[in-house]
Amino acid sequence: MSKSKDFLRTIVENDLKSGKYKEIVTRFPPEPNGFPHIGHAKSIIINFGIANDYQGHCNLRMDDTNPTTEDTKYVEALKDAVEWLGFNWGDSICFTSNYFSKLYDYAIELIKMDRAYIDSLSEDEIREYRGSVTKSGKRSKYAERSIEENLDLFERMKKGEFKEGEHVLRAKIDMSAANMKMRDPLLYRIKHAHHFRAGDEWSIYPMYDFAHCLSDYIEGVSHSICTLEFENNRDVYNWVLDTLGLELPHPHQHEFARLNINYTVMSKRKLLELVQGGQVSGWDDPRLPTIAGYKRRGYTPESILNFCDQIGIAKANSMVDISQLEFCIRDDLNKKAPRVMCVLDPLKVTIENYKGREVIDAPYYPDDIAKDGSREMPFSNEIYIDRNDFMEQPPKGYYRLTPQQPVRLKHAYIIKCKEIIKDANGNISEIKAEYYPESKSGCDSSSIKVKSAIQWVEAKQAKPVELRLYDRLFKDEAPEGLEDINPNSLQIIKDALIEPAVVSDKFDERFQFEREGYFYADPIEYTDTNPVFNKIVGLKDSWNKKKKTTSNTPKCPIKKAQIDGEVIPMSTKQQGLFSRYTIDLGLNSEVANTLARDETLSNFYEKTLKKLHSPVALANIVVNEVARELKQVQVDELKFNAEQISELIKMIDDEIVSSKIAKQIFEQMAKTGENPIQIVEDKGLIQISDPAKILPIIDEIIIKNPDNVAKFKAGNSKLLGFFIGQVLKNTNGKANPKIVNTLVIERLK
RNA sequence: UGGGGUGUCGCCAAGCGGUAAGGCACUGGUUUUUGGUACCAGUAUUCGGGGGUUCGAAUCCCUCCACCCCAUCCA
């Protein structure tokens, strides 16, 4: 856990520390209308992970408020995903549909408070009345219905007396809110649909904005973590809980950026399209980023967990490179998977000087993996090697078998090529070779040096095996649609040859096929007579890469030209202030500009000026520090006043305190409203300017950090900040930084 | 365009006024009976741009720019 904390855990820790919540409760709240994908995995890992880290609890909740799209089979897939990733949801899973009657009661409460009403506008009218992002909306005339009428209508909606679309329940908030989500959001709609759990009991179903916050509340959730697109919904979330006057503490919503990975799609809609359109074989197609797909392909839960841990959690929309995921599965399997030999594209080799046959005992793991186990490999004069591992006219740097270059058969002998047999088309059909009898693996006395060891299988006893090689589903990094599909995303090899022990021993279900990649016995279609392996991921291949990079695309760091937008011109009044500030008071134009354009700020500034004639220093603190406070609160809410600011500046002018300390004092003033002079007295913040006091500290630091001294002397001037920082730290910030600065430079000369 | 967010290496991502973490990718080298693994080394004079404040700014202030989300009776 040396890794730095993500922002959600920081929030959780602060909330725990401040006592806002006694216990951490999170939830993973998918809608059961599709198969979960790796983006859900990220959410699962965040929610369950945080609950685990802080001894809390995470609910698995099906957000089943839309009966027309949801189904039990998705519930099962979701449960399976959570379980596979190794998390536990406790006694039972939650369903929003369990709360339908509670939710209904809350809605009635809202109606009784006159904070919700039955609207009878048509769907189109509702849309029209909502306005747009730039135009405010207008409220429906039905908003004026009496509470009694609303209550009556709502009950009849529930009973199913109306057709779909005839009425809806809406919150009464603000039709001209800048946040579109707050323009009287819909709370309930009529749906005469069969719900996969609630059956036909309900004719009305709650909307997300109403159901979600209340479900969280009902379950005692403390941190309701969702993705960025719900940021605007947070206002509604809080409105519902606040308006109902629910007992504190309320749950709080926090948003993070959803996961995107290049060369794939992550939206449920697009995934559904691929499945329904037959572009893939189903939700568990190994090319899909679904949990079912990864599982079928052979990914381990650990690799997904690790991946999510590596990519972190933040609020910036981002696109993670697929190579990061591939690294994680390789990294995991490298430690776990037994190595075996499989020849994807067999080329027959006859070893002419080898007689008889033998059985070689070959370990499953290489020396650098501390695991035991071995299998028997038959060997004879007829074997197969991969067609790639022989070249008649090799390029420079080719390590494998050539007419001139011998090669080792892994775990067996060194062979050399004697003759190349070709068919009528000139294709190589067989190699005649010779072996070196004294070169056997483990007891090699031949002293022949070879550049590499290749995989092979014995011809008679090798088993045919079907291999399914997967490539990325899309050829485009950010695919838009079906036209971006990679036509070669699936390659099936029917006649690969594998060593017999893999099928007979069943040592494991995931293997590394040496020099090829990691493969997984297909959990559904594998049989002993027709073994099928899915390629999980290839090994890194620096040879292949080297060949490709010859036609490297040169990097052209085209920097987009920054366009400077137009600045709104100043009013005449502002211009007057501006020239007074620059000409009469000698402020720089930037500070004067900021001041002149901001009336609150300039008023405040004028007041400080009355107490102290130090126009530049006062302007700086007002523009930089006071402005920050004013972003949070109104002027009349400020804890400090202009007079105190003048006092603070006076102390800087009189060199009683340094500007660094002044910031510290200012922060305290902003927090408590204490008088600056009082703060200085209480804390003894008077600055130290006496070189006699500072020098010994500098010398001590110089002795303690010989490396940095050397670096500094070698020209690393950035280190000046380090030394000054150290001195300031040693004096609790009280040393006069200007003096420290000159003293340090002098000492290190 | 109103509102809400986000910009730190090719891709993720720490950092919250005092030497620009880490991972992936990439490039060298060492070890290796996997062109794998492991190990070592290299890789941002600079944090979207421009100003300002400060002894000192990725961090504070101003301003501009770019991208994402919001006008489903979806979630």
PDB file of C-alpha atoms in Angstrom, chain A residues 603-605 607-609 611 618 621-622 626 635-649 666 669-670 672-676:
ATOM      1  CA  ASN A 603     -14.614  48.408  -2.997  1.00  0.00           C
ATOM      2  CA  PHE A 604     -12.753  46.261  -0.553  1.00  0.00           C
ATOM      3  CA  TYR A 605      -9.466  47.609  -1.803  1.00  0.00           C
ATOM      4  CA  LYS A 607     -11.432  50.499   2.224  1.00  0.00           C
ATOM      5  CA  THR A 608      -8.022  49.048   2.981  1.00  0.00           C
ATOM      6  CA  LEU A 609      -6.443  52.081   1.384  1.00  0.00           C
ATOM      7  CA  LYS A 611      -6.253  52.747   6.738  1.00  0.00           C
ATOM      8  CA  LEU A 618      -2.620  46.050  -0.444  1.00  0.00           C
ATOM      9  CA  ILE A 621      -3.222  40.781  -1.212  1.00  0.00           C
ATOM     10  CA  VAL A 622      -6.719  41.838  -2.202  1.00  0.00           C
ATOM     11  CA  VAL A 626      -9.070  38.115  -0.624  1.00  0.00           C
ATOM     12  CA  VAL A 635     -18.302  39.932   1.177  1.00  0.00           C
ATOM     13  CA  ASP A 636     -20.560  40.329   4.181  1.00  0.00           C
ATOM     14  CA  GLU A 637     -19.782  36.764   5.175  1.00  0.00           C
ATOM     15  CA  LEU A 638     -16.039  37.321   5.354  1.00  0.00           C
ATOM     16  CA  LYS A 639     -14.626  36.740   8.808  1.00  0.00           C
ATOM     17  CA  PHE A 640     -12.077  39.513   8.434  1.00  0.00           C
ATOM     18  CA  ASN A 641     -12.448  43.132   7.394  1.00  0.00           C
ATOM     19  CA  ALA A 642     -10.496  45.645   5.346  1.00  0.00           C
ATOM     20  CA  GLU A 643      -8.977  47.229   8.418  1.00  0.00           C
ATOM     21  CA  GLN A 644      -7.403  43.953   9.500  1.00  0.00           C
ATOM     22  CA  ILE A 645      -5.965  43.445   6.061  1.00  0.00           C
ATOM     23  CA  SER A 646      -4.303  46.841   6.352  1.00  0.00           C
ATOM     24  CA  GLU A 647      -2.861  45.858   9.709  1.00  0.00           C
ATOM     25  CA  LEU A 648      -1.468  42.699   8.221  1.00  0.00           C
ATOM     26  CA  ILE A 649       0.154  44.547   5.344  1.00  0.00           C
ATOM     27  CA  PHE A 666      -4.284  35.418   6.501  1.00  0.00           C
ATOM     28  CA  MET A 669      -7.969  35.340   9.798  1.00  0.00           C
ATOM     29  CA  ALA A 670     -10.179  33.919   7.110  1.00  0.00           C
ATOM     30  CA  THR A 672     -11.548  32.622  12.674  1.00  0.00           C
ATOM     31  CA  GLY A 673     -11.653  36.368  12.125  1.00  0.00           C
ATOM     32  CA  GLU A 674      -8.924  36.919  14.690  1.00  0.00           C
ATOM     33  CA  ASN A 675      -6.908  40.080  14.619  1.00  0.00           C
ATOM     34  CA  PRO A 676      -3.590  39.692  12.767  1.00  0.00           C
TER      35      PRO A 676
END
